[in-house]
Short mmCIF file of C-alpha atoms in Angstrom, two decimals:
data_model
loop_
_atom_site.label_atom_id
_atom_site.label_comp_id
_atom_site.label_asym_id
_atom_site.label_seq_id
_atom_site.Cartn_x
_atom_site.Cartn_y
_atom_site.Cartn_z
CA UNK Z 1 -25.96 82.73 6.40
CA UNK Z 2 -24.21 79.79 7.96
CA UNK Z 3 -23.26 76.74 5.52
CA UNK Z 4 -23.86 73.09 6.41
CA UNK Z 5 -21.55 72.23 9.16
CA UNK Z 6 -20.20 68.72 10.04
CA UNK Z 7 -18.71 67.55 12.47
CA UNK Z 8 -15.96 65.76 13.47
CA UNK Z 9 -13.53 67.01 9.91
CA UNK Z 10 -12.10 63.88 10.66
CA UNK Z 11 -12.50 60.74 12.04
CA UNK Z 12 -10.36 57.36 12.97
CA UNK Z 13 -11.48 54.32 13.74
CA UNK Z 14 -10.98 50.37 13.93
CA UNK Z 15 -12.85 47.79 12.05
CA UNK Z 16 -15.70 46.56 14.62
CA UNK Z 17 -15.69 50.00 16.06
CA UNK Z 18 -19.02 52.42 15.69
CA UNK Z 19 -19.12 55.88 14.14
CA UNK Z 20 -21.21 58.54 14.51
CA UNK Z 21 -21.20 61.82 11.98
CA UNK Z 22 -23.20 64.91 12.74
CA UNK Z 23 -24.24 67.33 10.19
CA UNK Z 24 -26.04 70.61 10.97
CA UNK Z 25 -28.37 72.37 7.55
CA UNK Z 26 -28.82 75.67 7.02
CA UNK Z 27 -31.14 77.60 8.80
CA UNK Z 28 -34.83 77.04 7.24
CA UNK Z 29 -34.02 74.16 5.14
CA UNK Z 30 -35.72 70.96 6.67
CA UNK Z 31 -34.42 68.12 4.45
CA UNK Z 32 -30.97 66.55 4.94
CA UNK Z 33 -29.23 64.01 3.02
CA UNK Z 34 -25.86 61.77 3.02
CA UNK Z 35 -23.37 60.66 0.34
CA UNK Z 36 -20.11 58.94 0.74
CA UNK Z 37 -17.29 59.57 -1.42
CA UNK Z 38 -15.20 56.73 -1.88
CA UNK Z 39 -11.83 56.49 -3.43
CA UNK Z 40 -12.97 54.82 -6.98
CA UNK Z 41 -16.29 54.48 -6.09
CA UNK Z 42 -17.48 58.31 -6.53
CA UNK Z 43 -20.07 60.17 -4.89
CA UNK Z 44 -23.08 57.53 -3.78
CA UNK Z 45 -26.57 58.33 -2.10
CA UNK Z 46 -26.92 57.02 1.52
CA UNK Z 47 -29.48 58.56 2.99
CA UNK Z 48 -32.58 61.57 2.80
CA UNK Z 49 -34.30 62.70 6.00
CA UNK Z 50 -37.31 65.43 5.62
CA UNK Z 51 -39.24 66.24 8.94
CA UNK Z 52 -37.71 63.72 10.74
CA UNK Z 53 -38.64 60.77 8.28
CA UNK Z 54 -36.23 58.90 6.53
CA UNK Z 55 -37.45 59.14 3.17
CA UNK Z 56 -35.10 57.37 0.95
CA UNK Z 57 -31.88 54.74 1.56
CA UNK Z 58 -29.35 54.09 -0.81
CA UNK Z 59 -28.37 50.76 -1.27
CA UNK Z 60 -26.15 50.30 1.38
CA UNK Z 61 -26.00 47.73 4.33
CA UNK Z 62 -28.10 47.89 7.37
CA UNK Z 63 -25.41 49.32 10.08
CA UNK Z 64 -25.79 52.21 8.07
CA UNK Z 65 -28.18 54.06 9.52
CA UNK Z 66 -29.35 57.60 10.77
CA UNK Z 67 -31.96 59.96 12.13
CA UNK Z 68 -33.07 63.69 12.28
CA UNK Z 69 -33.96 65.37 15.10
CA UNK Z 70 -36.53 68.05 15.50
CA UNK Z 71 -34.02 71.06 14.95
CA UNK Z 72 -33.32 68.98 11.43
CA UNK Z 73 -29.98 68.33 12.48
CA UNK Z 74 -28.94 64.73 11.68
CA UNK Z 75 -26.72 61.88 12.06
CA UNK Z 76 -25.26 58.92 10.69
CA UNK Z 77 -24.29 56.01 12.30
CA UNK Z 78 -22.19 53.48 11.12
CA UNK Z 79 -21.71 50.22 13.56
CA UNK Z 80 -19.05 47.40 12.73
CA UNK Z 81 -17.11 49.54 10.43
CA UNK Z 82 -14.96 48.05 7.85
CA UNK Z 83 -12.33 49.06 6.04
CA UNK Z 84 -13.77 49.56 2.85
CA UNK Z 85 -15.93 52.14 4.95
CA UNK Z 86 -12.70 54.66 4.83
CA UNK Z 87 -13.92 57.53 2.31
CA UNK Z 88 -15.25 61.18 3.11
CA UNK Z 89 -19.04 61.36 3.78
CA UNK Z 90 -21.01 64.63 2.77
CA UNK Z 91 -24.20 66.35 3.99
CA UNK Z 92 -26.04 68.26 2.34
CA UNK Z 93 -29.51 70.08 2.96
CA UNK Z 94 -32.15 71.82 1.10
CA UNK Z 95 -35.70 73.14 1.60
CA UNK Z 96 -37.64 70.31 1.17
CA UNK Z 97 -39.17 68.37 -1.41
CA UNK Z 98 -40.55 70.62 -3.37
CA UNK Z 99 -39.57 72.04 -6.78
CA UNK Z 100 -35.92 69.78 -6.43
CA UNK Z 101 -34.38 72.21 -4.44
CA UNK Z 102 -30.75 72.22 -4.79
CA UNK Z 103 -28.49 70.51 -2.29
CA UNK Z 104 -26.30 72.72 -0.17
CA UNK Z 105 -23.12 70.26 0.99
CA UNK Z 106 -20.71 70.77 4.10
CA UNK Z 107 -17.02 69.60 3.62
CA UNK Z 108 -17.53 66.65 4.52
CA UNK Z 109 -16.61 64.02 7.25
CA UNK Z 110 -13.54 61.97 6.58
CA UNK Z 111 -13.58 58.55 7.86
CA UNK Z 112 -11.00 56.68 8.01
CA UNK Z 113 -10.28 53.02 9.10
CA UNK Z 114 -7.49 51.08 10.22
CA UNK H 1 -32.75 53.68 -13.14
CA UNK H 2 -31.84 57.14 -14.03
CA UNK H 3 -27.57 57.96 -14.36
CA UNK H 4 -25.37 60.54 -16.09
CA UNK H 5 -22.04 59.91 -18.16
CA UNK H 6 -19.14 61.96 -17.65
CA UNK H 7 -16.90 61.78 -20.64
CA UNK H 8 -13.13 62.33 -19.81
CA UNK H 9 -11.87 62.14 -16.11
CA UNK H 10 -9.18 64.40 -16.85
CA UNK H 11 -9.23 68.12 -19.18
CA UNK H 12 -6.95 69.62 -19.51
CA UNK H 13 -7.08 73.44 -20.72
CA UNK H 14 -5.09 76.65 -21.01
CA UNK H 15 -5.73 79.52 -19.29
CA UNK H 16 -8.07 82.04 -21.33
CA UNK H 17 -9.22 79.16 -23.05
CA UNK H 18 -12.61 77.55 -23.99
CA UNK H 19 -13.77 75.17 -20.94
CA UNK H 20 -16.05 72.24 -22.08
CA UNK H 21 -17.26 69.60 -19.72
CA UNK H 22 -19.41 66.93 -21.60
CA UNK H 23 -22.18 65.47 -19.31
CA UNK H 24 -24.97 62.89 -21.20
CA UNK H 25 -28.09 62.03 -19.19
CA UNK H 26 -30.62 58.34 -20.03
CA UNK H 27 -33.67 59.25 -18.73
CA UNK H 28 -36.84 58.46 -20.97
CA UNK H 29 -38.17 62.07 -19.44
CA UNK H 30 -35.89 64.91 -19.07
CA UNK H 31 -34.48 64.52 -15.63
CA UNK H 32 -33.43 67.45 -13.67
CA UNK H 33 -29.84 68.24 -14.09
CA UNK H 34 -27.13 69.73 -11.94
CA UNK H 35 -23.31 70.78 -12.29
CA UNK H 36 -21.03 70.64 -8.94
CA UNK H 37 -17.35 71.69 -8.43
CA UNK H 38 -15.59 70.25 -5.75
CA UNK H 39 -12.33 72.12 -4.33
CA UNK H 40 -9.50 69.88 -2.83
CA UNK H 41 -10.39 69.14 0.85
CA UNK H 42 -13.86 70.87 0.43
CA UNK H 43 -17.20 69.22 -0.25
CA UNK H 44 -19.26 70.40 -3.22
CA UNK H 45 -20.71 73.57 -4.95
CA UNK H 46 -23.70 74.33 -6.88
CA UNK H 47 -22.37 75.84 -10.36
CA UNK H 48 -26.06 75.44 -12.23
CA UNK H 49 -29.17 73.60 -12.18
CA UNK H 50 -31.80 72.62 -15.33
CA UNK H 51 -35.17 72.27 -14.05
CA UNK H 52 -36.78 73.03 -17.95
CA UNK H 53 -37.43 76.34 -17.47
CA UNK H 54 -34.79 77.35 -19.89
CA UNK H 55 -32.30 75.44 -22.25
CA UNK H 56 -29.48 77.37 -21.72
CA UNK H 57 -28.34 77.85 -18.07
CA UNK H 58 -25.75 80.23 -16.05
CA UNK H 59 -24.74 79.88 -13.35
CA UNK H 60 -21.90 81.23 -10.84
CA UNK H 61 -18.09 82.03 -11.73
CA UNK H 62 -18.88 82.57 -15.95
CA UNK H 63 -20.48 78.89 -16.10
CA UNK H 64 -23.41 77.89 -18.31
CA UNK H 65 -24.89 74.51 -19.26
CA UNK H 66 -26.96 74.03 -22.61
CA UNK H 67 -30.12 71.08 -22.14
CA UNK H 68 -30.19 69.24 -25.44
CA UNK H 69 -33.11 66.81 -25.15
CA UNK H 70 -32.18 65.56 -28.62
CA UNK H 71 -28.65 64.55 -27.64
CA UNK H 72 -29.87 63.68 -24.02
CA UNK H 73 -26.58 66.29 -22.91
CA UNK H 74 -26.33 68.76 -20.54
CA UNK H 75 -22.53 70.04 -21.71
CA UNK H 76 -20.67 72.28 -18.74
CA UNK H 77 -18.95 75.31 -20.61
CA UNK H 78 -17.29 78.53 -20.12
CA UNK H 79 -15.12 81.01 -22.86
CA UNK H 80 -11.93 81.39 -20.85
CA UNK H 81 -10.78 79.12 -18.08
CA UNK H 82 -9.22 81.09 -15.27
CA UNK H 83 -6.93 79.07 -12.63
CA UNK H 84 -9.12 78.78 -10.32
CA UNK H 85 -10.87 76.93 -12.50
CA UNK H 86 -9.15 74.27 -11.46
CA UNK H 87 -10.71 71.35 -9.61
CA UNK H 88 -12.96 68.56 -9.85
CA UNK H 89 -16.47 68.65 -11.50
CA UNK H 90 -19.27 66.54 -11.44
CA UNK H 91 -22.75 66.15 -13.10
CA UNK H 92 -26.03 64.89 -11.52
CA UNK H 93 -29.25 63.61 -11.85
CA UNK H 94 -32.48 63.76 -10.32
CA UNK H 95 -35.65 62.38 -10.75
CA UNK H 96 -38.64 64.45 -12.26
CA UNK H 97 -41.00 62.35 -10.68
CA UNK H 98 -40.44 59.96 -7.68
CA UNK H 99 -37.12 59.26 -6.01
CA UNK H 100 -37.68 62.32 -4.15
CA UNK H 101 -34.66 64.88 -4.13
CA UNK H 102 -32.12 62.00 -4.58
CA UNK H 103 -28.50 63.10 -6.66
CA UNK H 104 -26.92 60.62 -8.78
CA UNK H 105 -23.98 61.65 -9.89
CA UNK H 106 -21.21 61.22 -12.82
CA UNK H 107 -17.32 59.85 -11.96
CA UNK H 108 -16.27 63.47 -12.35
CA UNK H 109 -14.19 65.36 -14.76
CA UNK H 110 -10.85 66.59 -12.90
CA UNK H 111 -10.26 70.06 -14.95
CA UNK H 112 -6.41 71.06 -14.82
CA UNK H 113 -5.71 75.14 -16.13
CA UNK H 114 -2.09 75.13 -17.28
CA UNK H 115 -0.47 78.72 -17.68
#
């Protein structure tokens, strides 16, 4: 069975300049969420996606933002990136809602910003 | 808001002996509770989860994780730390009800296995 895969394993940028991460779940599992992993900040919730909804948002800024498509893949945008943006953000999936089903993560995207 | 407490960003052990990986949850209802590990370079892995079905939980590589409501801790251990032990653990929260599937997660505990 195929892991979560991300894509791009890394990723430089400019402040100003927009991002875009892609993250693809495992096979069968319809929810999809994102974390970033800051230096000194540790691992924070960004965003949860289930059937194409967003269903939760960390508390983050606006020009964070994302979306699932029908296959449940999903991505996150980032627009007017700053440098404090520079840290490695994770996807992770799982089957849903129900019963807390564990996370599965991919190896992250690593962002960085110059 | 719920959160978890990882006490001690850095163990360091000896191989063959006794891991322990201290993890305290504040939740005024038992939460459900998850251990991570996190390789250099590599995003994270599901060691165990507590979802009250049990107290005592094992989980993959000689891991377990005792729930102690009383203490509100949900203590990572294992009898004999191999090398590969080595890397960088983390504990997590989430919700029982509400919140959805959301993680919260300790600062980590970066376990070093000396020879």
């Amino acid at each position: 069975e195929a892991g979560v895969t991300q894509s791009p394993t890394h990723l430089i940028k400019t402040r100003g300049q927009q991002a875009t991460l892609r993250c693809s779940p495992i096979s069968g599992h319809t929810s999809v969420y994102w974390y970033q992993q800051a230096l000194g900040l540790g691992l924070q919730f960004l965003l949860w996606y289930d059937e194409g909804e967003e269903r939760n948002r960390g508390n983050f800024p606006p020009r964070f933002s994302g979306r699932q498509f029908p296959n449940y893949s999903s991505e996150l945008n980032v627009n007017a990136l700053e440098l404090e943006d520079s840290a490695l953000y994770l996807c992770a999936s799982s089957l849903g809602q129900g019963d807390h089903q564990p996370q599965h993560f991919g190896d992250g995207t690593r962002l960085s910003i110059l | 808001a719920q959160s978890v407490t990882q006490l001690g960003s850095h163990v360091s052990v000896s191989e063959g002996a006794l891991v322990l990986l201290r993890c305290n949850y504040s939740s005024s209802v038992p939460p459900y509770l998850f251990w991570y590990v996190q390789y250099p370079n590599q995003g994270l892995q599901l060691l165990l989860k507590y979802t009250s079905a049990a107290t005592l939980v094992k989980g993959i590589n000689g891991f377990e994780a005792e729930f102690k409501k009383s203490e509100t801790s949900f203590h990572l251990t294992k009898p004999s730390a191999h090398m590969s032990d080595a890397a960088e653990y983390f504990c997590a929260v989430s919700p029982f009800t509400g919140g959805g599937n959301k993680l919260t997660f300790g600062t980590g505990t970066q376990l070093k296995v000396e020879l």
